[in-house]
XYZ file of C-alpha atoms in Angstrom:
358
model
C 155.239 164.463 93.063
C 158.357 165.986 91.286
C 156.840 165.633 87.956
C 153.465 167.240 89.457
C 155.080 170.399 90.829
C 157.240 170.775 87.352
C 154.037 170.369 85.395
C 152.582 173.089 87.801
C 155.588 175.418 87.481
C 155.655 175.049 83.846
C 151.854 176.212 83.466
C 152.358 178.857 86.097
C 155.571 180.567 84.082
C 153.355 180.560 80.913
C 150.592 182.707 82.557
C 151.937 185.944 81.552
C 151.577 185.147 78.148
C 148.588 183.348 78.107
C 144.820 184.310 78.130
C 142.031 182.699 80.249
C 140.830 179.141 78.356
C 138.341 178.789 75.873
C 136.998 175.386 74.873
C 136.523 173.790 71.517
C 133.317 172.192 72.704
C 130.929 172.622 75.746
C 131.859 168.999 76.623
C 135.596 170.074 77.571
C 134.153 172.922 79.366
C 132.156 170.821 81.430
C 135.152 168.250 81.925
C 137.357 171.321 82.982
C 135.003 172.424 85.537
C 134.779 168.949 87.003
C 138.392 168.359 87.463
C 139.042 172.011 88.820
C 140.830 173.293 85.812
C 138.064 175.730 83.911
C 140.114 178.948 84.910
C 143.518 177.732 83.582
C 145.138 179.852 81.513
C 146.820 178.322 78.260
C 148.376 179.303 75.000
C 148.131 178.273 71.472
C 148.935 174.881 70.302
C 150.218 174.132 73.821
C 150.249 170.132 75.098
C 150.496 170.000 78.682
C 150.669 167.584 81.794
C 148.757 168.148 85.001
C 147.490 165.669 87.639
C 143.918 164.738 88.595
C 143.388 162.192 91.365
C 146.896 161.400 91.322
C 147.180 160.517 87.736
C 148.543 162.533 84.627
C 145.956 164.392 83.018
C 146.860 165.614 79.399
C 145.670 169.053 78.200
C 145.987 170.573 74.712
C 144.984 173.709 72.987
C 144.821 174.288 69.176
C 146.113 176.906 66.849
C 143.279 179.323 67.816
C 143.844 178.873 71.520
C 140.928 177.190 72.363
C 141.412 174.008 74.684
C 141.119 171.256 72.240
C 141.643 168.005 74.688
C 141.358 167.154 78.149
C 142.053 163.474 79.153
C 144.099 160.899 80.962
C 147.577 160.498 79.528
C 147.253 156.825 78.601
C 149.283 156.200 75.586
C 153.184 155.740 75.141
C 154.860 157.537 72.371
C 155.246 154.272 70.098
C 151.669 153.326 70.800
C 150.555 156.975 69.945
C 152.014 156.662 66.546
C 150.659 153.412 65.975
C 147.341 154.702 66.495
C 148.133 157.268 63.448
C 144.728 159.180 63.786
C 145.325 161.599 66.689
C 141.953 162.347 67.465
C 141.276 158.822 68.212
C 144.206 159.158 70.848
C 142.529 161.928 72.321
C 139.088 160.384 72.402
C 140.045 157.191 74.324
C 141.843 159.589 76.692
C 138.872 161.750 77.080
C 136.277 159.283 77.083
C 138.166 157.192 79.821
C 137.929 160.546 82.124
C 134.173 161.108 80.984
C 133.010 157.555 81.915
C 134.646 158.337 85.261
C 133.284 161.594 85.884
C 129.790 160.422 84.639
C 128.957 163.964 83.646
C 125.052 163.277 82.549
C 124.388 161.289 85.640
C 124.527 157.955 83.744
C 126.581 154.915 84.745
C 129.508 153.840 82.253
C 127.870 151.154 80.829
C 124.804 153.260 80.058
C 126.780 155.815 78.433
C 128.965 153.276 76.309
C 125.382 151.597 75.455
C 124.305 154.908 73.842
C 127.368 155.632 72.162
C 127.608 152.420 70.637
C 131.234 151.900 72.277
C 131.637 148.210 72.880
C 134.112 146.310 75.060
C 134.100 142.740 73.936
C 137.162 141.722 75.796
C 137.897 142.913 79.416
C 135.818 145.928 81.386
C 135.720 149.596 80.964
C 137.643 149.688 84.316
C 140.846 148.465 82.358
C 141.049 151.450 80.727
C 142.564 153.376 83.471
C 145.456 150.879 83.408
C 146.480 151.271 79.323
C 149.274 153.866 80.291
C 151.394 150.844 81.472
C 150.121 148.228 78.873
C 151.018 147.218 75.587
C 148.901 148.173 72.478
C 148.516 144.882 70.884
C 146.712 145.473 67.801
C 144.849 148.658 65.874
C 142.199 147.335 63.569
C 140.241 149.850 61.044
C 137.621 149.058 58.712
C 137.632 152.338 56.611
C 134.992 155.100 57.470
C 133.498 152.871 60.076
C 134.932 151.753 63.095
C 138.293 151.036 64.933
C 138.909 147.975 67.327
C 141.993 148.523 69.617
C 143.226 145.457 71.720
C 145.718 145.960 74.585
C 147.503 143.413 76.741
C 147.292 144.366 80.335
C 149.226 141.838 82.235
C 147.896 138.291 81.263
C 144.669 139.837 80.388
C 143.117 140.900 76.956
C 141.064 144.554 76.808
C 139.585 145.034 73.206
C 137.170 148.324 72.625
C 135.332 149.012 69.450
C 134.849 152.641 68.748
C 132.505 153.939 65.664
C 134.385 156.205 63.269
C 131.935 158.943 64.124
C 132.818 162.513 64.161
C 130.278 163.674 66.522
C 131.231 160.858 69.255
C 134.999 161.421 68.444
C 134.916 165.024 68.683
C 132.370 165.433 71.669
C 129.761 167.623 69.927
C 126.346 166.891 68.257
C 125.867 168.368 64.596
C 124.215 171.541 65.964
C 127.397 172.372 67.975
C 129.895 171.212 65.190
C 128.194 173.975 62.803
C 128.901 176.565 65.608
C 132.336 175.609 65.863
C 132.816 176.098 62.343
C 131.312 179.537 62.655
C 133.410 180.667 65.706
C 136.684 179.256 64.571
C 137.393 179.830 60.822
C 137.681 183.671 61.142
C 140.136 183.033 64.173
C 142.640 181.303 62.358
C 145.831 183.177 61.457
C 146.022 185.084 58.383
C 149.432 184.034 57.743
C 148.897 180.253 58.136
C 151.703 178.101 56.405
C 150.572 175.565 53.808
C 152.249 172.650 53.108
C 151.962 170.720 49.711
C 151.572 166.875 50.137
C 152.615 165.498 46.659
C 154.071 162.089 47.902
C 153.590 159.094 45.451
C 151.725 161.141 43.231
C 151.710 160.284 39.330
C 153.472 163.110 37.248
C 152.512 164.374 33.725
C 153.015 167.069 31.580
C 150.456 168.740 29.242
C 150.316 172.399 27.469
C 153.829 173.315 29.356
C 152.835 172.354 32.672
C 153.921 169.622 35.144
C 150.630 168.068 36.689
C 150.957 166.116 39.785
C 147.928 163.796 39.737
C 146.786 163.230 43.721
C 143.641 161.132 42.894
C 139.837 161.844 42.487
C 136.481 161.832 44.719
C 133.209 160.679 43.751
C 133.954 160.896 40.046
C 137.091 161.858 37.836
C 136.057 165.678 37.623
C 136.226 166.238 41.383
C 140.166 166.118 41.447
C 143.203 167.223 43.819
C 145.643 167.656 40.917
C 148.115 170.610 41.181
C 149.720 172.549 38.091
C 153.252 173.605 38.090
C 155.305 175.777 35.650
C 159.142 176.125 35.434
C 159.999 179.566 35.998
C 163.516 180.053 35.494
C 164.506 176.499 36.339
C 162.163 176.866 39.588
C 158.876 174.769 39.392
C 155.966 177.022 40.839
C 152.323 176.520 41.096
C 150.682 177.922 38.289
C 148.723 181.103 38.556
C 147.860 183.010 35.344
C 144.526 184.924 34.172
C 145.014 183.017 30.760
C 143.908 179.941 32.275
C 141.549 180.656 35.265
C 140.410 177.031 35.678
C 143.768 175.246 36.711
C 144.814 178.774 38.369
C 141.943 178.434 40.471
C 142.007 174.620 41.333
C 145.453 175.270 42.642
C 144.315 178.136 45.045
C 141.346 175.992 46.151
C 143.619 172.864 46.846
C 146.504 174.727 48.408
C 145.465 178.018 49.839
C 148.502 179.612 48.111
C 148.230 183.129 46.664
C 149.858 186.457 46.730
C 147.487 187.905 49.245
C 144.447 186.712 51.453
C 141.433 186.203 49.431
C 138.036 187.630 50.995
C 135.193 185.197 51.219
C 131.486 185.722 52.319
C 130.968 182.235 53.603
C 127.279 180.966 54.112
C 126.937 178.002 56.577
C 123.873 175.952 55.721
C 122.363 174.773 59.110
C 119.986 172.004 60.547
C 116.359 173.316 60.518
C 116.618 175.327 57.668
C 118.678 178.093 58.932
C 121.932 179.804 58.053
C 124.326 182.093 59.176
C 126.813 184.436 57.221
C 130.468 185.395 57.956
C 133.073 187.503 56.244
C 136.516 185.549 56.518
C 139.230 184.813 53.828
C 139.251 181.620 51.714
C 142.772 180.669 53.359
C 141.399 180.818 56.994
C 138.648 178.130 55.941
C 141.103 175.711 53.950
C 143.469 176.287 56.977
C 140.732 175.084 59.325
C 139.894 172.191 57.034
C 143.908 171.173 56.706
C 144.345 171.396 60.791
C 141.264 168.845 61.014
C 143.223 166.386 58.667
C 141.092 166.671 55.937
C 142.105 165.936 52.400
C 141.202 168.561 49.803
C 139.340 167.923 46.186
C 137.837 170.507 43.670
C 135.470 169.968 40.968
C 134.637 172.982 38.533
C 130.972 173.163 37.556
C 131.186 176.132 34.997
C 134.138 178.288 33.979
C 133.241 181.957 32.067
C 135.025 185.086 31.389
C 134.188 186.710 34.527
C 133.706 183.832 37.304
C 134.109 180.146 37.998
C 131.764 178.290 39.788
C 132.591 174.712 41.558
C 132.472 172.811 44.672
C 135.303 171.844 47.134
C 135.070 168.628 48.971
C 137.025 168.617 52.307
C 137.211 164.721 53.298
C 138.177 163.292 56.526
C 138.463 159.611 56.185
C 139.541 159.014 59.718
C 136.366 160.695 61.356
C 133.890 159.892 58.641
C 132.860 163.012 57.469
C 133.500 165.795 54.719
C 132.959 169.375 54.410
C 131.325 170.423 51.094
C 131.554 173.842 49.921
C 130.032 175.525 46.641
C 132.334 178.640 45.604
C 131.765 181.204 43.217
C 135.129 182.540 42.251
C 135.380 185.819 40.407
C 138.468 185.421 37.882
C 139.554 188.920 38.186
C 141.173 187.666 41.714
C 143.883 186.073 39.736
C 145.373 189.445 38.210
C 145.035 191.149 41.421
C 141.506 192.041 41.546
C 139.546 193.043 45.014
C 136.746 190.797 44.387
C 135.065 188.467 47.080
C 134.496 184.610 46.792
C 130.931 183.570 47.521
C 130.609 180.322 49.206
C 127.880 178.022 50.810
C 129.302 175.437 53.159
C 127.703 172.035 54.487
C 129.806 171.335 57.309
C 130.477 167.680 58.731
C 128.217 165.619 56.229
C 128.851 162.084 56.975
C 130.892 160.460 54.052
C 128.131 157.989 53.537
C 125.510 160.608 52.670
C 127.718 162.359 50.101
C 127.318 161.483 46.758
C 127.787 162.887 43.301
C 124.550 165.222 43.814
C 126.477 167.444 45.560
C 128.605 168.074 42.445
C 125.514 167.925 40.133
């Protein structure tokens, strides 16, 4: 009871600096309405606890201020770390609550059958008890499925979850496209990009240090970064004399002296499309916040522009974003040109082949 009131007081204390909740998905808004928190006020990048029917309810918001998760608080800190994939933890918590709420009028068994979520040992009702249980095993078949096993007393609970982004995020393909369109322009202009170079192979060529971070689909679509020594300080290479390597660095890190304006065309289902004006950095930030790994392949490189394809791959949820770009080279030397791009969002990884590059 004390914990409950502390949670309420913490939320009330933050009201003055927070805005009325908006929701990442329609599913989350339905859940919020069902549990009576639809009118809550919450800030950006929050993670807070409330109580529903005597049980801890975990609510999170993302960097844009959208409520990005509502579910039962089921995982200990050590078990959450074992999962590694935060979206999977959120899914189990949200899905357990969804099964109880029966938002679509179906029974839990019917809902799980449709979603292809299988419990091979135990029952779905045992999910309510995993907050006091031990996560015994986490099995992953890359890009295909997750199998989680708990020991609840002397009984075993085993659940298999497809690595399906629509299921885990809780939105269908049409809504996912709308989420991109809504959220990308709302990312902060001063987003901080952290360059990951762990365990990368390092080589040198033409006076540059090359950090080799692997490739995707073929050896021309790479995550390599180029650095130059300036007064003893290794900096990302950016020079109009070599647009290809400069633009590759920008596309993979988002780091540049200023925001780069971009006209983004989103290709949608049903032969539809929409256009929005944003910045290249905001789109890259969206991908990185989702946990994507970036790869870039160059198609053509001329005096005035470079064309290429960016792949933002998310192995954990089995999808990638594929974005073709036309990048004016005068941007490198301070020009005010605009990048033109076309995006195919949330494409299942098994549907992506080299045709997207060719």
